CSV table of C-alpha atoms and ligand atoms in Angstrom, one decimal:
chain,number,residue,atom,x,y,z
K,1,MET,CA,-23.5,-0.6,1.8
K,2,TYR,CA,-20.3,1.7,1.5
K,3,ASP,CA,-20.4,5.7,1.4
K,4,ILE,CA,-17.8,5.9,-0.8
K,5,ILE,CA,-16.0,3.3,-3.0
K,6,ILE,CA,-12.9,4.1,-4.8
K,7,ILE,CA,-11.5,1.8,-7.8
K,8,GLY,CA,-7.9,1.4,-8.0
K,9,ALA,CA,-5.2,1.6,-5.3
K,10,GLY,CA,-2.8,4.0,-7.1
K,11,PRO,CA,-1.6,7.4,-5.4
K,12,ALA,CA,-4.7,8.9,-6.5
K,13,GLY,CA,-7.4,6.2,-4.9
K,14,LEU,CA,-5.2,5.8,-1.9
K,15,ASN,CA,-5.3,9.6,-0.8
K,16,ALA,CA,-8.9,9.8,-1.8
K,17,ALA,CA,-9.2,7.0,0.6
K,18,LEU,CA,-7.2,8.6,3.3
K,19,TYR,CA,-9.4,11.6,2.9
K,20,ALA,CA,-12.5,9.8,2.4
K,21,SER,CA,-12.1,7.8,5.5
K,22,ARG,CA,-10.8,10.9,7.7
K,23,ALA,CA,-13.7,12.5,7.0
K,24,GLY,CA,-15.4,9.6,8.7
K,25,LYS,CA,-17.0,8.2,5.8
K,26,LYS,CA,-17.5,4.2,5.2
K,27,THR,CA,-14.5,3.6,2.8
K,28,LEU,CA,-13.8,0.7,0.2
K,29,VAL,CA,-10.9,0.7,-2.1
K,30,LEU,CA,-11.0,-2.1,-5.0
K,31,GLU,CA,-7.9,-3.1,-6.6
K,32,LYS,CA,-7.0,-5.6,-9.4
K,33,THR,CA,-3.2,-6.3,-8.2
K,34,PHE,CA,-1.0,-4.4,-5.7
K,35,ALA,CA,-1.4,-0.9,-4.1
K,36,GLY,CA,0.8,1.9,-5.5
K,37,GLY,CA,-0.2,1.5,-9.4
K,38,GLN,CA,2.6,2.7,-11.4
K,39,ALA,CA,4.1,4.3,-8.5
K,40,ALA,CA,5.0,1.3,-7.0
K,41,THR,CA,7.3,0.2,-9.9
K,42,THR,CA,9.3,3.8,-10.1
K,43,TYR,CA,12.7,3.1,-8.6
K,44,GLU,CA,13.5,6.4,-7.2
K,45,VAL,CA,10.7,9.1,-6.7
K,46,ASP,CA,12.5,12.3,-5.9
K,47,ASN,CA,9.9,14.9,-7.0
K,48,TYR,CA,7.1,14.3,-4.2
K,49,ILE,CA,7.6,17.3,-2.0
K,50,GLY,CA,8.4,16.4,1.7
K,51,VAL,CA,9.7,13.0,0.8
K,52,GLU,CA,13.4,13.8,-0.4
K,53,LYS,CA,14.4,10.4,-1.9
K,54,CYS,CA,12.4,7.3,-1.9
K,55,ASP,CA,11.9,4.1,-3.7
K,56,GLY,CA,8.5,3.9,-5.1
K,57,ALA,CA,7.3,0.4,-4.0
K,58,ALA,CA,8.4,1.7,-0.1
K,59,LEU,CA,6.2,5.1,-0.8
K,60,ALA,CA,3.4,2.9,-2.0
K,61,MET,CA,3.3,1.0,1.0
K,62,LYS,CA,3.5,3.9,3.4
K,63,MET,CA,0.2,5.4,1.6
K,64,ALA,CA,-1.7,2.0,1.8
K,65,SER,CA,-1.2,2.1,5.6
K,66,GLN,CA,-2.0,5.6,5.8
K,67,ALA,CA,-5.2,5.3,4.3
K,68,THR,CA,-6.0,1.9,6.0
K,69,SER,CA,-5.3,3.7,9.6
K,70,PHE,CA,-8.2,6.0,9.4
K,71,GLY,CA,-10.7,3.2,8.6
K,72,ALA,CA,-10.7,2.5,5.0
K,73,GLU,CA,-10.6,-1.0,3.8
K,74,ILE,CA,-8.6,-2.4,0.5
K,75,LYS,CA,-10.0,-5.7,-1.0
K,76,TYR,CA,-7.8,-7.1,-4.0
K,77,GLU,CA,-10.6,-7.8,-6.1
K,78,ASP,CA,-11.0,-7.1,-10.2
K,79,VAL,CA,-13.8,-5.1,-10.7
K,80,LEU,CA,-16.1,-6.3,-13.9
K,81,ASP,CA,-19.1,-3.9,-14.0
K,82,ILE,CA,-20.1,-0.8,-12.8
K,83,ASN,CA,-23.9,0.1,-12.7
K,84,ILE,CA,-23.1,4.1,-12.6
K,85,GLU,CA,-27.2,5.0,-12.1
K,86,GLU,CA,-27.2,2.6,-9.0
K,87,LYS,CA,-23.9,2.7,-7.9
K,88,ARG,CA,-23.1,-0.9,-7.9
K,89,ILE,CA,-20.0,-2.5,-8.4
K,90,LYS,CA,-19.7,-6.2,-9.5
K,91,THR,CA,-16.2,-7.9,-8.9
K,92,GLN,CA,-15.1,-11.5,-9.7
K,93,LYS,CA,-16.4,-12.4,-6.0
K,94,ASN,CA,-18.8,-9.9,-4.8
K,95,GLU,CA,-21.0,-6.9,-5.4
K,96,TYR,CA,-20.8,-3.9,-3.6
K,97,LYS,CA,-23.1,-0.6,-3.0
K,98,SER,CA,-22.1,3.0,-2.4
K,99,LYS,CA,-23.4,6.4,-2.3
K,100,ALA,CA,-20.6,7.8,-4.5
K,101,ILE,CA,-17.7,6.1,-6.6
K,102,ILE,CA,-14.2,7.6,-7.5
K,103,LEU,CA,-12.6,6.0,-10.3
K,104,SER,CA,-8.7,6.2,-10.3
K,105,MET,CA,-7.8,2.9,-12.2
K,106,GLY,CA,-4.9,4.7,-13.9
K,107,ALA,CA,-3.3,3.9,-17.3
K,108,ASN,CA,-1.6,1.1,-18.5
K,109,PRO,CA,1.8,1.2,-20.9
K,110,LYS,CA,1.1,1.4,-24.5
K,111,LYS,CA,2.3,-1.4,-26.9
K,112,LEU,CA,4.4,-0.7,-30.1
K,113,GLY,CA,2.1,-3.0,-32.0
K,114,LEU,CA,4.7,-5.3,-33.3
K,115,GLU,CA,4.4,-8.9,-34.5
K,116,ASN,CA,6.0,-10.8,-31.6
K,117,GLU,CA,5.7,-8.1,-28.9
K,118,ASP,CA,2.8,-9.9,-27.2
K,119,LYS,CA,4.4,-13.7,-27.9
K,120,LEU,CA,7.9,-12.4,-26.3
K,121,ARG,CA,6.6,-10.4,-23.4
K,122,GLY,CA,8.2,-11.5,-20.3
K,123,ARG,CA,10.8,-13.5,-22.4
K,124,GLY,CA,12.9,-9.9,-23.3
K,125,VAL,CA,9.7,-7.7,-24.0
K,126,SER,CA,9.1,-5.6,-20.7
K,127,TYR,CA,7.1,-2.6,-20.1
K,128,CYS,CA,8.5,-2.1,-16.4
K,129,ALA,CA,12.3,-1.8,-15.9
K,130,THR,CA,12.1,-1.8,-12.4
K,131,CYS,CA,10.0,-5.0,-12.4
K,132,ASP,CA,12.3,-6.7,-14.8
K,133,GLY,CA,15.5,-5.0,-15.1
K,134,ASN,CA,17.3,-7.5,-12.8
K,135,PHE,CA,17.1,-10.3,-15.1
K,136,PHE,CA,19.6,-8.6,-17.6
K,137,LYS,CA,22.5,-8.0,-15.2
K,138,GLU,CA,25.7,-7.5,-17.6
K,139,LYS,CA,23.5,-7.9,-20.6
K,140,ILE,CA,22.8,-5.5,-23.5
K,141,ALA,CA,19.2,-3.4,-23.1
K,142,CYS,CA,17.2,-1.6,-25.2
K,143,VAL,CA,14.8,1.2,-24.2
K,144,VAL,CA,12.1,2.7,-26.9
K,145,GLY,CA,10.7,6.3,-25.8
K,146,GLY,CA,11.7,9.6,-25.3
K,147,GLY,CA,9.5,10.6,-22.3
K,148,ASP,CA,10.3,10.8,-18.6
K,149,THR,CA,9.7,6.9,-18.3
K,150,ALA,CA,12.0,6.0,-21.2
K,151,LEU,CA,15.0,8.3,-20.0
K,152,GLU,CA,14.6,7.0,-16.3
K,153,ASP,CA,14.5,3.6,-17.4
K,154,ALA,CA,17.5,4.0,-19.4
K,155,ILE,CA,19.3,5.3,-16.4
K,156,TYR,CA,17.8,2.5,-13.8
K,157,LEU,CA,18.9,-0.2,-16.5
K,158,SER,CA,22.4,1.4,-16.4
K,159,ALA,CA,23.2,0.5,-13.2
K,160,LEU,CA,22.5,-3.2,-14.1
K,161,CYS,CA,23.6,-3.9,-17.7
K,162,LYS,CA,26.7,-3.4,-19.8
K,163,LYS,CA,25.0,-1.4,-22.4
K,164,VAL,CA,21.6,0.2,-22.9
K,165,TYR,CA,20.7,1.7,-26.2
K,166,LEU,CA,18.0,4.5,-25.8
K,167,ILE,CA,15.9,4.6,-29.0
K,168,HIS,CA,14.0,7.2,-30.0
K,169,ARG,CA,11.5,8.3,-33.0
K,170,ARG,CA,12.4,12.0,-32.9
K,171,ASN,CA,15.7,13.7,-32.5
K,172,SER,CA,15.1,15.5,-29.2
K,173,PHE,CA,13.6,14.1,-26.0
K,174,ARG,CA,10.6,15.3,-24.3
K,175,ALA,CA,11.5,14.3,-20.8
K,176,VAL,CA,12.8,17.2,-18.2
K,177,SER,CA,16.2,18.4,-18.5
K,178,LEU,CA,17.7,17.0,-15.6
K,179,LEU,CA,16.9,13.5,-16.9
K,180,ILE,CA,18.3,14.6,-20.4
K,181,ASN,CA,21.4,15.6,-18.6
K,182,LYS,CA,21.7,12.3,-16.6
K,183,VAL,CA,21.6,10.3,-20.1
K,184,GLU,CA,23.9,12.7,-21.7
K,185,GLU,CA,26.5,12.2,-19.0
K,186,ASN,CA,26.0,8.4,-19.0
K,187,SER,CA,28.7,6.5,-21.0
K,188,LYS,CA,26.4,3.3,-20.8
K,189,ILE,CA,23.5,4.7,-22.3
K,190,GLU,CA,23.7,5.3,-26.2
K,191,CYS,CA,21.0,7.1,-27.7
K,192,ILE,CA,20.0,6.6,-30.9
K,193,PHE,CA,17.6,9.1,-32.5
K,194,ASP,CA,15.3,9.3,-35.4
K,195,SER,CA,14.8,5.6,-35.2
K,196,THR,CA,12.1,3.3,-34.6
K,197,VAL,CA,11.8,-0.2,-33.7
K,198,GLU,CA,10.9,-2.1,-37.0
K,199,LYS,CA,11.1,-6.0,-35.9
K,200,ILE,CA,11.4,-7.7,-32.4
K,201,ASN,CA,13.2,-11.2,-33.2
K,202,GLY,CA,13.3,-14.4,-31.4
K,203,ASP,CA,11.3,-17.5,-31.2
K,204,ASN,CA,11.4,-18.5,-27.4
K,205,ILE,CA,13.3,-15.7,-26.1
K,206,MET,CA,13.9,-12.3,-27.7
K,207,GLU,CA,17.2,-12.4,-29.9
K,208,SER,CA,17.4,-9.1,-31.4
K,209,ILE,CA,15.6,-6.1,-32.4
K,210,VAL,CA,15.6,-4.3,-35.9
K,211,VAL,CA,15.8,-0.5,-35.8
K,212,LYS,CA,15.0,2.0,-38.8
K,213,ASN,CA,16.5,5.4,-38.9
K,214,VAL,CA,13.7,7.1,-40.3
K,215,LYS,CA,15.2,9.8,-42.0
K,216,THR,CA,17.7,7.3,-44.2
K,217,ASN,CA,15.4,4.4,-43.8
K,218,GLU,CA,18.8,2.3,-42.9
K,219,GLU,CA,17.9,-0.9,-40.6
K,220,THR,CA,20.4,-1.9,-38.2
K,221,LYS,CA,20.1,-5.2,-36.1
K,222,ILE,CA,20.9,-5.1,-32.6
K,223,ASP,CA,21.7,-8.2,-30.6
K,224,THR,CA,20.0,-7.8,-27.4
K,225,ASN,CA,17.8,-9.6,-24.7
K,226,ALA,CA,15.7,-6.8,-23.6
K,227,LEU,CA,13.5,-4.4,-25.0
K,228,PHE,CA,11.8,-1.9,-22.5
K,229,VAL,CA,9.1,-0.2,-24.1
K,230,ALA,CA,8.3,3.4,-22.4
K,231,ILE,CA,6.1,5.0,-25.0
K,232,GLY,CA,3.6,6.6,-22.7
K,233,THR,CA,0.3,5.2,-21.2
K,234,SER,CA,-3.4,4.7,-22.1
K,235,PRO,CA,-6.1,4.7,-19.6
K,236,ASN,CA,-7.8,2.1,-18.0
K,237,THR,CA,-11.4,3.0,-18.7
K,238,ASP,CA,-13.1,0.0,-21.0
K,239,ILE,CA,-15.3,-0.4,-18.0
K,240,VAL,CA,-16.6,2.8,-18.0
K,241,LYS,CA,-16.5,3.7,-21.7
K,242,ASP,CA,-20.1,3.9,-22.7
K,243,LYS,CA,-21.4,5.3,-19.1
K,244,ILE,CA,-19.3,8.7,-18.7
K,245,THR,CA,-17.9,11.3,-21.0
K,246,LEU,CA,-14.1,10.4,-22.0
K,247,ASP,CA,-11.6,12.4,-24.4
K,248,GLU,CA,-10.6,11.3,-27.9
K,249,ASN,CA,-7.9,9.5,-26.2
K,250,GLY,CA,-10.2,7.5,-23.8
K,251,TYR,CA,-9.3,9.9,-20.8
K,252,ILE,CA,-12.4,10.6,-18.3
K,253,ILE,CA,-13.1,14.5,-18.8
K,254,THR,CA,-13.9,16.0,-15.0
K,255,ASP,CA,-14.4,19.3,-13.8
K,256,GLU,CA,-11.7,20.9,-11.1
K,257,ASN,CA,-13.6,19.5,-8.3
K,258,MET,CA,-13.0,15.7,-10.2
K,259,LYS,CA,-16.9,15.5,-11.2
K,260,THR,CA,-17.4,13.5,-14.0
K,261,SER,CA,-20.3,13.5,-16.4
K,262,ALA,CA,-22.2,11.1,-14.1
K,263,ASP,CA,-23.7,12.0,-11.0
K,264,GLY,CA,-22.0,11.2,-7.7
K,265,VAL,CA,-19.1,9.8,-9.6
K,266,PHE,CA,-15.8,11.5,-9.6
K,267,ALA,CA,-12.4,10.7,-11.3
K,268,ALA,CA,-9.1,11.2,-10.2
K,269,GLY,CA,-5.3,10.5,-11.0
K,270,ASP,CA,-4.0,9.0,-14.5
K,271,ILE,CA,-7.0,8.5,-15.7
K,272,ARG,CA,-8.8,11.8,-16.2
K,273,GLN,CA,-7.8,14.2,-18.9
K,274,LYS,CA,-4.8,16.5,-17.6
K,275,THR,CA,-1.4,18.2,-18.2
K,276,LEU,CA,0.4,16.6,-15.9
K,277,ARG,CA,0.7,12.8,-14.6
K,278,GLN,CA,2.7,12.6,-11.6
K,279,ILE,CA,2.5,11.1,-8.2
K,280,ILE,CA,1.8,14.4,-6.4
K,281,THR,CA,-0.9,15.1,-8.8
K,282,ALA,CA,-2.5,12.0,-8.5
K,283,ALA,CA,-2.5,12.3,-5.0
K,284,SER,CA,-3.7,15.9,-5.2
K,285,ASP,CA,-6.5,14.8,-7.0
K,286,GLY,CA,-7.6,11.8,-5.0
K,287,ALA,CA,-7.9,14.7,-2.0
K,288,VAL,CA,-10.0,16.9,-4.7
K,289,ALA,CA,-12.1,13.9,-5.2
K,290,ALA,CA,-12.9,12.7,-1.8
K,291,ASN,CA,-13.7,16.0,-0.4
K,292,SER,CA,-16.4,16.3,-3.5
K,293,ALA,CA,-17.8,12.9,-3.0
K,294,VAL,CA,-18.2,13.7,0.9
K,295,THR,CA,-19.8,16.9,0.1
K,296,ASP,CA,-22.1,15.3,-2.3
K,297,ILE,CA,-23.2,12.8,0.0
K,298,SER,CA,-23.5,14.4,3.0
J,1,NAP,P1,5.0,10.3,-22.7
J,1,NAP,O1,5.8,11.6,-21.8
J,1,NAP,O2,4.0,10.3,-23.2
J,1,NAP,O3,6.1,10.2,-23.6
J,1,NAP,C1,6.3,8.8,-24.4
J,1,NAP,C2,7.3,9.1,-25.3
J,1,NAP,O4,7.0,7.7,-26.0
J,1,NAP,C3,7.6,10.3,-26.0
J,1,NAP,O5,8.9,10.5,-26.7
J,1,NAP,C4,6.8,9.7,-27.8
J,1,NAP,O6,7.5,10.2,-28.8
J,1,NAP,C5,7.4,8.1,-27.7
J,1,NAP,N1,6.0,7.3,-28.3
J,1,NAP,C6,5.1,7.5,-28.3
J,1,NAP,N2,4.2,6.5,-29.4
J,1,NAP,C7,5.1,5.8,-29.6
J,1,NAP,C8,5.5,4.7,-30.7
J,1,NAP,N3,4.5,4.5,-31.3
J,1,NAP,N4,6.6,4.6,-31.3
J,1,NAP,C9,7.9,5.2,-30.7
J,1,NAP,N5,7.7,6.0,-29.9
J,1,NAP,C10,6.4,6.5,-29.1
J,1,NAP,O7,4.9,8.9,-21.6
J,1,NAP,P2,5.9,8.7,-20.3
J,1,NAP,O8,7.3,8.9,-20.5
J,1,NAP,O9,5.4,7.3,-19.9
J,1,NAP,O10,5.5,9.8,-19.4
J,1,NAP,C11,4.0,9.8,-19.0
J,1,NAP,C12,3.4,10.8,-17.8
J,1,NAP,O11,4.3,10.5,-16.7
J,1,NAP,C13,4.0,12.3,-18.1
J,1,NAP,O12,3.4,13.1,-17.9
J,1,NAP,C14,5.5,12.5,-17.6
J,1,NAP,O13,6.2,13.4,-17.2
J,1,NAP,C15,5.0,11.6,-15.9
J,1,NAP,N6,6.6,10.8,-15.9
J,1,NAP,C16,7.0,11.7,-14.6
J,1,NAP,C17,8.1,11.2,-14.2
J,1,NAP,C18,8.7,12.1,-13.1
J,1,NAP,O14,8.3,12.6,-12.6
J,1,NAP,N7,9.8,11.3,-12.3
J,1,NAP,C19,8.1,10.0,-14.2
J,1,NAP,C20,8.0,9.0,-15.2
J,1,NAP,C21,6.9,9.5,-16.0
J,1,NAP,P3,7.4,12.0,-28.9
J,1,NAP,O15,8.2,12.5,-28.2
J,1,NAP,O16,8.0,12.1,-30.3
J,1,NAP,O17,5.8,12.1,-29.0
């Protein structure tokens, strides 16, 4: 029996674990893949106050070791089912029980929904520039999207690839101006505005894409072996979708104390409905969720 079980070891879950274990609660973190979540695949973090510049993987490792230094356990198990009322959590290996649950499973990259996208995933189509960029050294890479992730990816890839096309469906980016300035100053990045990716071509590996200008309907083929899709994320809430209240996009609705619609169940980080999804705001949510859970069960 645990006091608090946290599902997901991104910055939200790890900071929740730090706060819960530091408050003397028996704390377990269940994580499907690796600690750090999306932060661990960020090549450079420069907006986490107190950490001037750091690679995301290094920051994630520090977060995990700090959380466990106060006694929290991390187990790498995939959660299959959650009994919200009884606070029972079933993984592929075990069943656990706790007094409170914190949901911090984060969000996953969205797909374009094109034919061949799944078939060529890992064969040219990627959702993580820092994970796969190295495979395309001195090649031509394409990035789709106009948010912070897409611009960061394009900048990251420009250091490895001979050319990067940044394809965005509108004529202005939604990313922060700091990134827009960096992209504009980067001679290796060519922005293709008002355009969408219509086709991904290739059998065993991706060979080209077709891009359509949405204003003129003109289609252009780009010969490229790498397409990085950075068009936002969707929340990992499938496992709780009929059990707690979600918004129309599937994000968990919480109050300011991170309480969900179910008693003793809290949510933190990118998985919840909020306006700013950053490492720092995820960590902050984790602290608040842990504090609420500790108060709730004391
Ligand atoms: P995002 O801000 O939601 O941006 C998604 C982008 O993809 C938008 O430009 C959107 O176009 C485009 N898009 C969406 N669906 C599309 C589709 N089907 N086809 C083509 N384009 C599509 O996502 P994000 O960039 O991943 O960022 C997510 C959150 O993480 C944001 O809050 C962001 O600030 C944060 N983040 C922060 C940092 C940092 O602080 N260093 C780094 C990365 C991410 P429209 O603009 O036309 O809607």
